[in-house]
Structures are given as structure tokens and as C-alpha cells.
Short mmCIF file of C-alpha atoms in Angstrom, two decimals:
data_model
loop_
_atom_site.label_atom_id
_atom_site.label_comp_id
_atom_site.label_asym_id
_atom_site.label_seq_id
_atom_site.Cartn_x
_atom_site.Cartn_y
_atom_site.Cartn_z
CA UNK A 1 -238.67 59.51 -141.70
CA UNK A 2 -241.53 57.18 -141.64
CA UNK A 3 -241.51 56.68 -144.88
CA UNK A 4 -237.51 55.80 -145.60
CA UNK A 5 -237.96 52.91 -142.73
CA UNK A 6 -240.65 51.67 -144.52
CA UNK A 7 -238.61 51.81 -147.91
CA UNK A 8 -235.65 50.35 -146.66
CA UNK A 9 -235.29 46.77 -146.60
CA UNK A 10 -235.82 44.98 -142.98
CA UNK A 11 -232.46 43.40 -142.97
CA UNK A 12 -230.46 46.64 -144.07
CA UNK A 13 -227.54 47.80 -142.09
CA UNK A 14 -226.08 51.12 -141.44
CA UNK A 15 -222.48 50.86 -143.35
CA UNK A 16 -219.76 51.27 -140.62
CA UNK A 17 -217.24 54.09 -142.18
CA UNK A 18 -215.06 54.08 -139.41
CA UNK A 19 -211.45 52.62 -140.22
CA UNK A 20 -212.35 49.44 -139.07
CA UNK A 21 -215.21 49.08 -140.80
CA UNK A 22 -214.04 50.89 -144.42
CA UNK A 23 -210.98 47.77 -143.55
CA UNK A 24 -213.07 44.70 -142.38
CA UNK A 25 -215.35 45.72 -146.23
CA UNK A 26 -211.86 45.09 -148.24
CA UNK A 27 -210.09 42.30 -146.02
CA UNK A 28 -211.54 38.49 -145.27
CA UNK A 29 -213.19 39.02 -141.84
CA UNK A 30 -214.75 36.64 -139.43
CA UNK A 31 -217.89 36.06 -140.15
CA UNK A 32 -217.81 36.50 -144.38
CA UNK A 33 -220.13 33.65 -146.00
CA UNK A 34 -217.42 32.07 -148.39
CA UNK A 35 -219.22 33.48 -151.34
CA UNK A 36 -218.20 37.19 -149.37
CA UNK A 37 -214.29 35.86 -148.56
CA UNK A 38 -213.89 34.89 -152.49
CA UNK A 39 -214.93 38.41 -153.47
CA UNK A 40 -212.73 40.03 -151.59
CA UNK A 41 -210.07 37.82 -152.43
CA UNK A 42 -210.23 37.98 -156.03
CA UNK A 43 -210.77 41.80 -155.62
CA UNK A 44 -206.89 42.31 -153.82
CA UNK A 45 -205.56 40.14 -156.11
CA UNK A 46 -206.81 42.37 -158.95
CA UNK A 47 -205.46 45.68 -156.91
CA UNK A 48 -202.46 43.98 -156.03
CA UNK A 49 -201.86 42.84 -160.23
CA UNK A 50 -202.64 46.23 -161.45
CA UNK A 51 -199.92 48.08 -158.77
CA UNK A 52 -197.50 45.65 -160.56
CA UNK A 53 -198.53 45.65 -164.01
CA UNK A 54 -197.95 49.98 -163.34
CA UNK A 55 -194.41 49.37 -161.43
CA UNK A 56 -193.17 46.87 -164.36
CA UNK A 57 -194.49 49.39 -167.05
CA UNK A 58 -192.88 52.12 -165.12
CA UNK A 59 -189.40 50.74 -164.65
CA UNK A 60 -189.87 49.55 -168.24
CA UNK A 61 -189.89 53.39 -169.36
CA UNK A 62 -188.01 55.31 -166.55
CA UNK A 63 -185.92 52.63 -164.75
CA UNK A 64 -184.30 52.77 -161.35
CA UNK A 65 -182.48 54.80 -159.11
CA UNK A 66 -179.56 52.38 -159.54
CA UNK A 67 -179.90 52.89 -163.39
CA UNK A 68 -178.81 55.92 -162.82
CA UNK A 69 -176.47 55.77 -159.95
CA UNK A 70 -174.42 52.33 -161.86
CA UNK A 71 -173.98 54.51 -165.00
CA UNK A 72 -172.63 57.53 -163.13
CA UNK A 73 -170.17 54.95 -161.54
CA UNK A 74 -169.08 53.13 -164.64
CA UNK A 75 -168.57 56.16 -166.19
CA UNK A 76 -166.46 57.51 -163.70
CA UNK A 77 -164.15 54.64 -163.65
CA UNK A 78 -163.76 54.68 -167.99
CA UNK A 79 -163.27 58.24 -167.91
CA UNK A 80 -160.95 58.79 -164.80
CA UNK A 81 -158.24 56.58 -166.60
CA UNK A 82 -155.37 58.95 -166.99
CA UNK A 83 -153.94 57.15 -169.81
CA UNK A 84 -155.11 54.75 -172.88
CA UNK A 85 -151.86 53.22 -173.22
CA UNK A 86 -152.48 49.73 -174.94
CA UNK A 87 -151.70 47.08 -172.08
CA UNK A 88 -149.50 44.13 -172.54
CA UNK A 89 -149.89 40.62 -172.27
CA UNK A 90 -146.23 40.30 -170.15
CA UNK A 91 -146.43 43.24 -168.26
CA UNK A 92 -146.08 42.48 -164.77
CA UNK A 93 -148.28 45.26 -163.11
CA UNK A 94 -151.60 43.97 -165.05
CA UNK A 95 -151.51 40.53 -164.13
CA UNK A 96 -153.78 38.24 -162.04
CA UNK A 97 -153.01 35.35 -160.37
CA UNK A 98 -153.04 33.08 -163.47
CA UNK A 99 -149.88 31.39 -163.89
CA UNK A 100 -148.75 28.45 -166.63
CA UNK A 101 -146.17 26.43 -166.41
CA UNK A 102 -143.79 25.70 -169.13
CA UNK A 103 -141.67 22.83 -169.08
CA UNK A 104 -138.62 22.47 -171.33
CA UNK A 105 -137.91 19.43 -172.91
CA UNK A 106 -134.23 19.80 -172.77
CA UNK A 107 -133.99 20.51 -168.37
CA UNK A 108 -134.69 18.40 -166.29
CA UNK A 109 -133.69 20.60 -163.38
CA UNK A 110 -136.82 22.78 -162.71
CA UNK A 111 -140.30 24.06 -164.71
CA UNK A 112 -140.19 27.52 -165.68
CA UNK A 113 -143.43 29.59 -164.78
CA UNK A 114 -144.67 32.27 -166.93
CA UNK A 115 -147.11 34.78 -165.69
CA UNK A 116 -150.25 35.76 -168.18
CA UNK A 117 -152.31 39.04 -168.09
CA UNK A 118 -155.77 38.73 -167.11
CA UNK A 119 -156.36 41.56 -169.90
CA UNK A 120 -156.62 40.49 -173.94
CA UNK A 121 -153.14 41.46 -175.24
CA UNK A 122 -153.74 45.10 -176.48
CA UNK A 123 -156.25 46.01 -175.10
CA UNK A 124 -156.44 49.90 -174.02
CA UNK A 125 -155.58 50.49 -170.50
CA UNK A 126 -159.05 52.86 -169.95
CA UNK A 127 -161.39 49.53 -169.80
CA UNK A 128 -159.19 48.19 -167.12
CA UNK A 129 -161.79 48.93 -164.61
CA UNK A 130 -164.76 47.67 -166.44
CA UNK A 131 -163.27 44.47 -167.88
CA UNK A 132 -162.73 43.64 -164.06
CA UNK A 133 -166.54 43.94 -163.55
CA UNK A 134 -167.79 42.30 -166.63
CA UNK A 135 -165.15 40.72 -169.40
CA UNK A 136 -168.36 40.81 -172.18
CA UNK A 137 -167.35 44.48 -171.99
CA UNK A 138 -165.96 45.05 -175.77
CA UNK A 139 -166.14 48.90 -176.42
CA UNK A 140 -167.67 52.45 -174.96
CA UNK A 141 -170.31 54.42 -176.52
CA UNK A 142 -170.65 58.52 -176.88
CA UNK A 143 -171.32 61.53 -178.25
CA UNK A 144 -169.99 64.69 -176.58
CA UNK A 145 -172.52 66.94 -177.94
CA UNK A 146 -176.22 65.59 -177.03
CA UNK A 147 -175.91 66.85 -173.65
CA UNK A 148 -178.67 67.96 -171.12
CA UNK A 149 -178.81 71.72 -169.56
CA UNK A 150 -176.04 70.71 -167.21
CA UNK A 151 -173.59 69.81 -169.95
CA UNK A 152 -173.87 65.94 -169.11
CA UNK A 153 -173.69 64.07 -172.11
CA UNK A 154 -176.96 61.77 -172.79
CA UNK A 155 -175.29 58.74 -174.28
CA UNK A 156 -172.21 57.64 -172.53
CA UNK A 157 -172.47 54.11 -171.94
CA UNK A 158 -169.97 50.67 -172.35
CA UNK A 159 -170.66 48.61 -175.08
CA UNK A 160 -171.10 44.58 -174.15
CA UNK A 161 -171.29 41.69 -176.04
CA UNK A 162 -171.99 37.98 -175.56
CA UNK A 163 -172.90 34.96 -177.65
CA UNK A 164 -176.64 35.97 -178.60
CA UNK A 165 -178.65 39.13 -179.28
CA UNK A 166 -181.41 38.27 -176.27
CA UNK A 167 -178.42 38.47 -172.79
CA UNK A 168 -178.30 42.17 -173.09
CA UNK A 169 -181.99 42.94 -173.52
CA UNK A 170 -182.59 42.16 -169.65
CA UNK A 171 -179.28 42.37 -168.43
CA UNK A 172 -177.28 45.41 -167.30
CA UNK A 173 -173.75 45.85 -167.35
CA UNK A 174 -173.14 43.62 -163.77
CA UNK A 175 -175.14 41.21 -165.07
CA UNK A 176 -178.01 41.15 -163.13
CA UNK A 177 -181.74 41.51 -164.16
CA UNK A 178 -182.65 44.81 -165.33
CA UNK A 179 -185.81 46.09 -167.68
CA UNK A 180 -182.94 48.81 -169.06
CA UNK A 181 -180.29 46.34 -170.11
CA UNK A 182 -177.47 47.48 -171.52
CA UNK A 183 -175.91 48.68 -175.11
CA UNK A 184 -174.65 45.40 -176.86
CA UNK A 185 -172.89 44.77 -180.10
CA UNK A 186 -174.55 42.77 -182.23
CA UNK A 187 -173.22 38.83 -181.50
CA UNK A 188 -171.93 37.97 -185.07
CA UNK A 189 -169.79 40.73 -184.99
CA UNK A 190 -166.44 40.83 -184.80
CA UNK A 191 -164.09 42.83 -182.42
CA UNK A 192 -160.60 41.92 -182.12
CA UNK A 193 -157.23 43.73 -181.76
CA UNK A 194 -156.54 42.41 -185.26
CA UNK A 195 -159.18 44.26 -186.99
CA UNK A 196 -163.45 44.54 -186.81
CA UNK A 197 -166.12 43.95 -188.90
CA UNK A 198 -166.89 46.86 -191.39
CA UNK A 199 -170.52 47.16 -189.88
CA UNK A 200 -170.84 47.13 -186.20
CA UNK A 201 -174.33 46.98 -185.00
CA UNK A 202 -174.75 48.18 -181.82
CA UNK A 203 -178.62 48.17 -180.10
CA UNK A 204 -180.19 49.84 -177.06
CA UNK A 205 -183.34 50.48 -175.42
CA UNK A 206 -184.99 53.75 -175.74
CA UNK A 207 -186.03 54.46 -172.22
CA UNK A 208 -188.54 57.28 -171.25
CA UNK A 209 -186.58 59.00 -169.11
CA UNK A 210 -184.00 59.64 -171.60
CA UNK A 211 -181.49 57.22 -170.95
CA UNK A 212 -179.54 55.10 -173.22
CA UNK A 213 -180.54 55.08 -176.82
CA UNK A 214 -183.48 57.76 -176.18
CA UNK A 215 -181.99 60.73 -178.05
CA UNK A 216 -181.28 59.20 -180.86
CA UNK A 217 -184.79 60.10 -181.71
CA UNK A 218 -183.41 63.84 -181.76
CA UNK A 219 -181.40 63.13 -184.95
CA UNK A 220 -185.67 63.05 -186.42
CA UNK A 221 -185.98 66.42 -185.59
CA UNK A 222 -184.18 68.63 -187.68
CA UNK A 223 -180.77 69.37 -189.81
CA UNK A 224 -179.07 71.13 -186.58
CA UNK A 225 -179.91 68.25 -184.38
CA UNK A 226 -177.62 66.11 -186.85
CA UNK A 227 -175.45 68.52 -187.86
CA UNK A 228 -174.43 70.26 -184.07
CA UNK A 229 -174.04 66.36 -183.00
CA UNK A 230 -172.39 64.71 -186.07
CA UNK A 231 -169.17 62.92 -184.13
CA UNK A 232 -169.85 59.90 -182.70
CA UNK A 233 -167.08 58.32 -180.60
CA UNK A 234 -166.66 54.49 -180.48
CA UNK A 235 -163.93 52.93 -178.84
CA UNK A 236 -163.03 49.08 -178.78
CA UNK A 237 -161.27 47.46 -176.43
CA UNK A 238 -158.00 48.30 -178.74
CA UNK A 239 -158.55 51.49 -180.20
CA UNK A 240 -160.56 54.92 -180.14
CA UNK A 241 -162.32 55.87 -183.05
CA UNK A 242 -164.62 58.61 -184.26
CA UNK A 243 -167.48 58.21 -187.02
CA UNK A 244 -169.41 61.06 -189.02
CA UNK A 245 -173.45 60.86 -189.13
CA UNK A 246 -174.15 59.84 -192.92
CA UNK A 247 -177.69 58.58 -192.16
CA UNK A 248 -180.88 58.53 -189.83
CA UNK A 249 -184.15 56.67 -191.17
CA UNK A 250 -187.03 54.57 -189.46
CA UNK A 251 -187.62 51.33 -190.41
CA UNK A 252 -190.05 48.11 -189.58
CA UNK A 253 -188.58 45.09 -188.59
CA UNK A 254 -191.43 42.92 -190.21
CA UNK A 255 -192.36 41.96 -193.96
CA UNK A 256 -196.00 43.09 -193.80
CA UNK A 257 -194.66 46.26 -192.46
CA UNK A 258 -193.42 47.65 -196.06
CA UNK A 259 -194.54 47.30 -199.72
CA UNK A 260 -191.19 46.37 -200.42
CA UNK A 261 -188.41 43.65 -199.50
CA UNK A 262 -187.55 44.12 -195.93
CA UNK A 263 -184.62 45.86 -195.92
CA UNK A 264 -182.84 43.64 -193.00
CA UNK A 265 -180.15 46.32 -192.30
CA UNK A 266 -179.10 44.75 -188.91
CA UNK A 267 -178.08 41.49 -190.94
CA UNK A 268 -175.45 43.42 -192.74
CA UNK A 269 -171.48 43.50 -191.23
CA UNK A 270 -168.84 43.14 -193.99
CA UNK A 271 -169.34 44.43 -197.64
CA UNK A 272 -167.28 41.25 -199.27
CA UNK A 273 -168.65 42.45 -202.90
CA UNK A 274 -169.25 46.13 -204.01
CA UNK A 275 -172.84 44.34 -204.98
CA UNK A 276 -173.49 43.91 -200.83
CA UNK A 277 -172.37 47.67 -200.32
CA UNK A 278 -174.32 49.09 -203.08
CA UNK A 279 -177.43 47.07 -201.58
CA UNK A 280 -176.91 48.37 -198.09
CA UNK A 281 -175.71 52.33 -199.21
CA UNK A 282 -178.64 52.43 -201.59
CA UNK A 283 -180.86 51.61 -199.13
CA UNK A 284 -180.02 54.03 -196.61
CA UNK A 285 -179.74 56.85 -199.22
CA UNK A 286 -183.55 56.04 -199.63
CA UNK A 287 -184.96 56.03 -196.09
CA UNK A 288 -182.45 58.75 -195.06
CA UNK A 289 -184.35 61.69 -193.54
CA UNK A 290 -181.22 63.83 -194.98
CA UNK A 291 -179.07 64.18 -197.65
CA UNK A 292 -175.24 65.13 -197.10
CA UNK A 293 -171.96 65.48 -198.94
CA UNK A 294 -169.60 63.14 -197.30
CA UNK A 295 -168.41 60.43 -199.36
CA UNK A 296 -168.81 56.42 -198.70
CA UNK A 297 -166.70 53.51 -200.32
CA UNK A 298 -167.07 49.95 -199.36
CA UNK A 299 -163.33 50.13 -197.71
CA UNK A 300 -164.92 52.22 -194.95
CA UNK A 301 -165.70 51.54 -191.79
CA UNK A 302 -169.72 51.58 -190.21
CA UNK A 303 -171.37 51.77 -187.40
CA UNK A 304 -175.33 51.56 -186.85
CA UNK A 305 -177.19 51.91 -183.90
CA UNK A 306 -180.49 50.88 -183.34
CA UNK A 307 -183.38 51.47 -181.14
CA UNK A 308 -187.43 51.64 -180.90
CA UNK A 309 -189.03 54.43 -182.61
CA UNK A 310 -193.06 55.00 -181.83
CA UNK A 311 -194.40 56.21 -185.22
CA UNK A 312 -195.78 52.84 -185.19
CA UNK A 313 -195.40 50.21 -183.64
CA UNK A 314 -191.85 47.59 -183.81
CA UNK A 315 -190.20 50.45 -185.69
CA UNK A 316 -186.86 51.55 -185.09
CA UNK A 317 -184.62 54.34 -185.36
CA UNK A 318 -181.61 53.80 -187.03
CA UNK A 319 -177.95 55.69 -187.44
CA UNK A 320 -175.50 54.84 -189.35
CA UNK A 321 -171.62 57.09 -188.86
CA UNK A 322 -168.46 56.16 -191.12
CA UNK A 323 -165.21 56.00 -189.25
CA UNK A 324 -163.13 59.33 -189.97
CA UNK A 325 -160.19 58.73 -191.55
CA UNK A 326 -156.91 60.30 -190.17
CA UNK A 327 -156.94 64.10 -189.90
CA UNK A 328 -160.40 64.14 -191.56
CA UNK A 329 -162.09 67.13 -190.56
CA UNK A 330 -165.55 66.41 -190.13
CA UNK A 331 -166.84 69.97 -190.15
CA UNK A 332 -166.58 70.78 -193.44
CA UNK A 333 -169.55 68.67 -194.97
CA UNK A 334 -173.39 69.77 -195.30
CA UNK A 335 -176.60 68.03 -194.21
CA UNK A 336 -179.83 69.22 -196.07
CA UNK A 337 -183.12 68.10 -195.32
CA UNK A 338 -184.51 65.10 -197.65
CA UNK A 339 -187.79 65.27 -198.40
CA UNK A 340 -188.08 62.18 -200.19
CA UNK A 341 -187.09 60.25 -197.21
CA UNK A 342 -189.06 57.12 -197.61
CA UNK A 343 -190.89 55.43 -194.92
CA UNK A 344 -191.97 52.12 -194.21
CA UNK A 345 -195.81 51.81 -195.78
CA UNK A 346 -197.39 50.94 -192.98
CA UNK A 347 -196.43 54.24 -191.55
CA UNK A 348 -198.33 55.91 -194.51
CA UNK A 349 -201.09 54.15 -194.06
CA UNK A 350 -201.55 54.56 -190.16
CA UNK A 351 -201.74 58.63 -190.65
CA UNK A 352 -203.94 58.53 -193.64
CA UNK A 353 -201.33 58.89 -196.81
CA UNK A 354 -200.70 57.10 -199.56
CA UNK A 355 -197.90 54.58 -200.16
CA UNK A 356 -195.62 56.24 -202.66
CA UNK A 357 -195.52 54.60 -205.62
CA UNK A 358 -191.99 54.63 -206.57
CA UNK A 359 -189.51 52.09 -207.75
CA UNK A 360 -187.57 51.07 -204.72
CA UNK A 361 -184.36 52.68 -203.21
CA UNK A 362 -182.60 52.51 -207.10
CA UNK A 363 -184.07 56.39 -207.08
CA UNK A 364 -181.98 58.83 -207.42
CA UNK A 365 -182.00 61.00 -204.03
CA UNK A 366 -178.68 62.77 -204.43
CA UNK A 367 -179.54 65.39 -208.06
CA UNK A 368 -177.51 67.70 -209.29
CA UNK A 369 -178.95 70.45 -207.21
CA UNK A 370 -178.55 69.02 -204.06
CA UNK A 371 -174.68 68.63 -204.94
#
């Protein structure tokens, strides 16, 4: 014991591990030099950055409770409706309190006041309830099939839209501030009662926990995945509609990405030439991971949906459905793996492969033996 005192330092103090002590070592205490107070300081600040940095980062992935507990509701509400009768602009149970007057030139007695639906005239009865919450509301996203152990279908969500692509990103469907956002139509599109555009683009996030636009990574995986889940049902504000799976690739969103032109498929909504559909059909028969038999004309209807795929990174997942046309039976066609399905080359060249060298997405995917 001797020897220890006469090791230890003079001035050396016992460490005090009670609670006070293990609490008066991490907090400003009387006494601290400054030097002592600006060490501890910066040291909570770092504890108290890297507690947020890992709550942002998780809500990023998993969200919220109230993620989960606002879709449950909103679905509710669009799927309780017991009708999807198309509602009109004069009838008098859908109104609000707007009112117009109309004054005719030829009386002088009185104005006349005509009552206007809050709704847009058409528009199906079903998004009553969620056009009261949020009017960017412009369709309803789902497919039946991709359900979890209980049944409950994984994508089953409203559609929104506003006047730019960013709203949406950080917004959910109330509008207020949310990591998740919300499914969103692409803003040059066009939805009206009167027709849409023949490409809606419709984006998500692909959270962690499986919510929103996650499973669309399943269509990846295998010819079941797309073939047991290949109806798609989107419905605008004026109509329901159903779309067949023709395509699922994975794509980068920048030039350096690929040794080819960027394929900017979330640029494309209307075919006006059969030179802008062959560009965009030619291009998806080339990435497409498979190859099937149903048949696509430039008078046909398209949606694509879009999320983040982790291959790499700022990839994205992409499916693309054709609208079925009346009494269409979409279980009749084939899917078949493609093996050619080509990916972007900087996905070759972060697991070690070669780029193929191949002339562009003119090949050929769709021989006579795959007919």
C-alpha cells in the first residue's frame, strides 16, 4: 500500500461514484474551472445531437405511430363509402355554403341565387370524405393482393397532387410536416373529369417499416411476386380503373449513373407521336426484369410508380401497369423471367461486373422463343 501512495499523484482524488457524483462529472457544477464547464458543455451537446440525428433517421425509415393510425383512418373513410355514384355540381345534399348570385338583365324585381357544390362536378362520391380534409386529394392507390399475414393490403393509400413535385415529399395527407409524406401525382400531369394524361406518374417513399411504396421492391423478387399481384387499382377523382403489370426495372436518376442517355422516364406523360411511345416502350422492354405477353399501343393508358431502390445509391424502382380495357381479363397473359434485364452501369460496376456492351434498348428482348 506504501508503494501505490507513493505512485499516485499528491493532488489525486478518489472519484465519487455515487449518483451525485457519476451526475456532478457530466453536468456544469459549482466549482468547474471554465476550461471544465466548456467540456462538459460541448460533450451534452454532442449526446444530445447524436439522440436526434438517431430519432430523425429513425422516423425517416419507420415513421410514427400516427403514420400508421392517419392511414388506418383515411382508409376507413374511402372505403366505408357505400356507393361511387358520380356527384353533381346542382345537387342539393353535397353543397357547402357557397352561394352566387345571378342577376338577370331583364328583372328588376329580385337576384336569383344559385347554390354551387363544394365538390368538382363528377367527381365520385367515395372521395367525399377525403376531399373535405385535403382538396389536393386527386385519386386512391392499391393493390388487393400484396397483403401482410393478416390479409391487410400493403399499399392502400390516396393519391395527392399540388403545383410542384417537392409539397408531398414532407407533407402527409393533412398537410402537416411529416418525414413519410404522402403518394403524389406527378405536378404536370393531368387529371380531370374530361380525360388524363396517358402516363401518370405517381411517387412515394419507400419506408422501412413497409409502408407506402416499400413493396414495390417485391415485384424484384421473382415471376410469382408479379404475376400473383398483377392488378393494380387506380382511381381518380372521376373514375375507377384497373392496370396490368407490363414492367418493373431499376434505374439511376443521374447521367454519370449509366453508359448510356439517361433514360428520364418520369419526364414522359402523353405519347403525341408513335416516335415518343416507341422511345419510352423500348426502353422499358430493355431494363424490364421480365418479359410478358400482353400487348401495348400508344392509345393506351399508363401508369408508373416510382420509389428508392438500394442497389446503389439514388436508384429507383420503377412499375409501369396499362389500363385494362373493358372486360379484359387480365389472367390470361404470362410473365417469364428476363435475363437480359439491363441495369444501370454503375450498378455493374459497384458489384464487380462488367458493363454490357450492347447497343442500347433497340435489342431485341422479346425472340421468337419467348413468344
Amino acid at each position: 500500500m506504501s508503494m501505490l501512495n507513493e505512485v499516485r499523484p499528491a493532488e489525486a482524488q478518489e472519484r465519487d461514484r455515487s449518483f451525485k457524483g457519476r451526475i456532478k462529472e457530466l453536468l456544469p457544477w459549482k466549482g468547474d474551472s471554465i476550461k471544465e464547464i466548456i467540456r462538459k458543455v460541448v460533450y451534452l451537446g454532442s449526446v444530445c445531437a447524436l439522440i436526434y440525428c438517431g430519432y430523425t433517421v429513425y422516423v425517416y425509415e419507420f415513421g410514427t405511430s400516427d403514420m400508421y393510425e392517419n392511414q388506418e383512418y383515411l382508409s376507413n373513410l374511402y372505403h366505408s363509402s357505400d356507393t361511387t355514384e358520380e356527384t353533381e355540381s346542382t345537387d342539393d345534399t353535397l353543397t357547402s355554403d357557397v352561394t352566387v348570385d345571378v342577376t338577370d338583365d331583364t328583372s328588376t324585381d329580385s337576384d336569383t341565387t344559385a347554390t354551387v357544390s363544394k365538390y368538382p362536378a363528377g367527381m365520385l362520391s367515395s372521395f367525399e370524405a377525403i376531399y373535405d380534409i385535403n382538396p389536393d386529394v386527386v385519386g386512391w392507390l392499391s393493390i388487393d393482393t400484396l397483403t401482410d399475414s393478416d390479409g391487410n393490403a400493403y399499399i392502400d393509400y390516396p393519391v395527392m397532387q399540388t403545383t410542384d413535385n417537392d409539397y408531398y415529399l414532407t407533407h402527409d395527407v393533412f398537410g402537416s410536416e411529416a418525414t413519410y409524406g404522402a403518394l403524389f401525382v406527378d405536378y404536370n400531369e393531368e387529371i380531370t373529369a374530361e380525360g388524363n394524361s396517358q402516363n401518370i406518374i405517381i411517387y412515394g417513399h419507400s419506408m422501412a417499416s413497409g409502408t407506402y411504396f416499400r413493396h414495390l421492391l417485391d415485384y424484384k423478387e421473382s415471376v410469382s411476386t408479379v404475376s400473383n399481384n398483377r392488378v393494380i387499382t387506380f382511381s381518380t377523382l372521376y373514375e375507377e380503373n384497373q392496370y396490368i403489370v407490363v414492367a418493373c426495372f431499376i434505374i439511376g436518376i443521374y447521367d454519370y449513373q449509366d453508359d448510356n442517355p439517361l433514360f428520364a422516364y418520369h419526364t414522359i406523360y402523353d405519347f403525341d407521336t408513335i416516335e415518343d411511345f416507341d422511345y419510352w416502350y423500348q426502353n422499358i422492354l430493355y431494363r424490364n426484369y421480365y418479359t410478358t405477353d400482353i400487348e401495348c399501343t400508344m392509345d393506351d393508358e399508363y401508369i408508373t410508380l416510382s420509389t428508392c431502390s438500394y442497389e446503389i445509391s439514388d436508384l429507383r424502382c420503377v412499375i409501369v401497369a396499362r389500363k385494362l380495357h373493358d372486360g379484359e381479363d387480365p389472367s390470361v397473359y404470362t410473365y417469364k423471367s428476363n435475363p437480359n434485364a439491363r441495369k444501370p452501369a454503375a450498378y455493374y460496376i459497384a458489384y464487380g461486373m462488367s458493363v454490357p456492351d450492347d447497343d442500347g434498348p433497340d435489342n431485341q428482348y422479346y425472340t421468337e422463343d419467348d413468344e
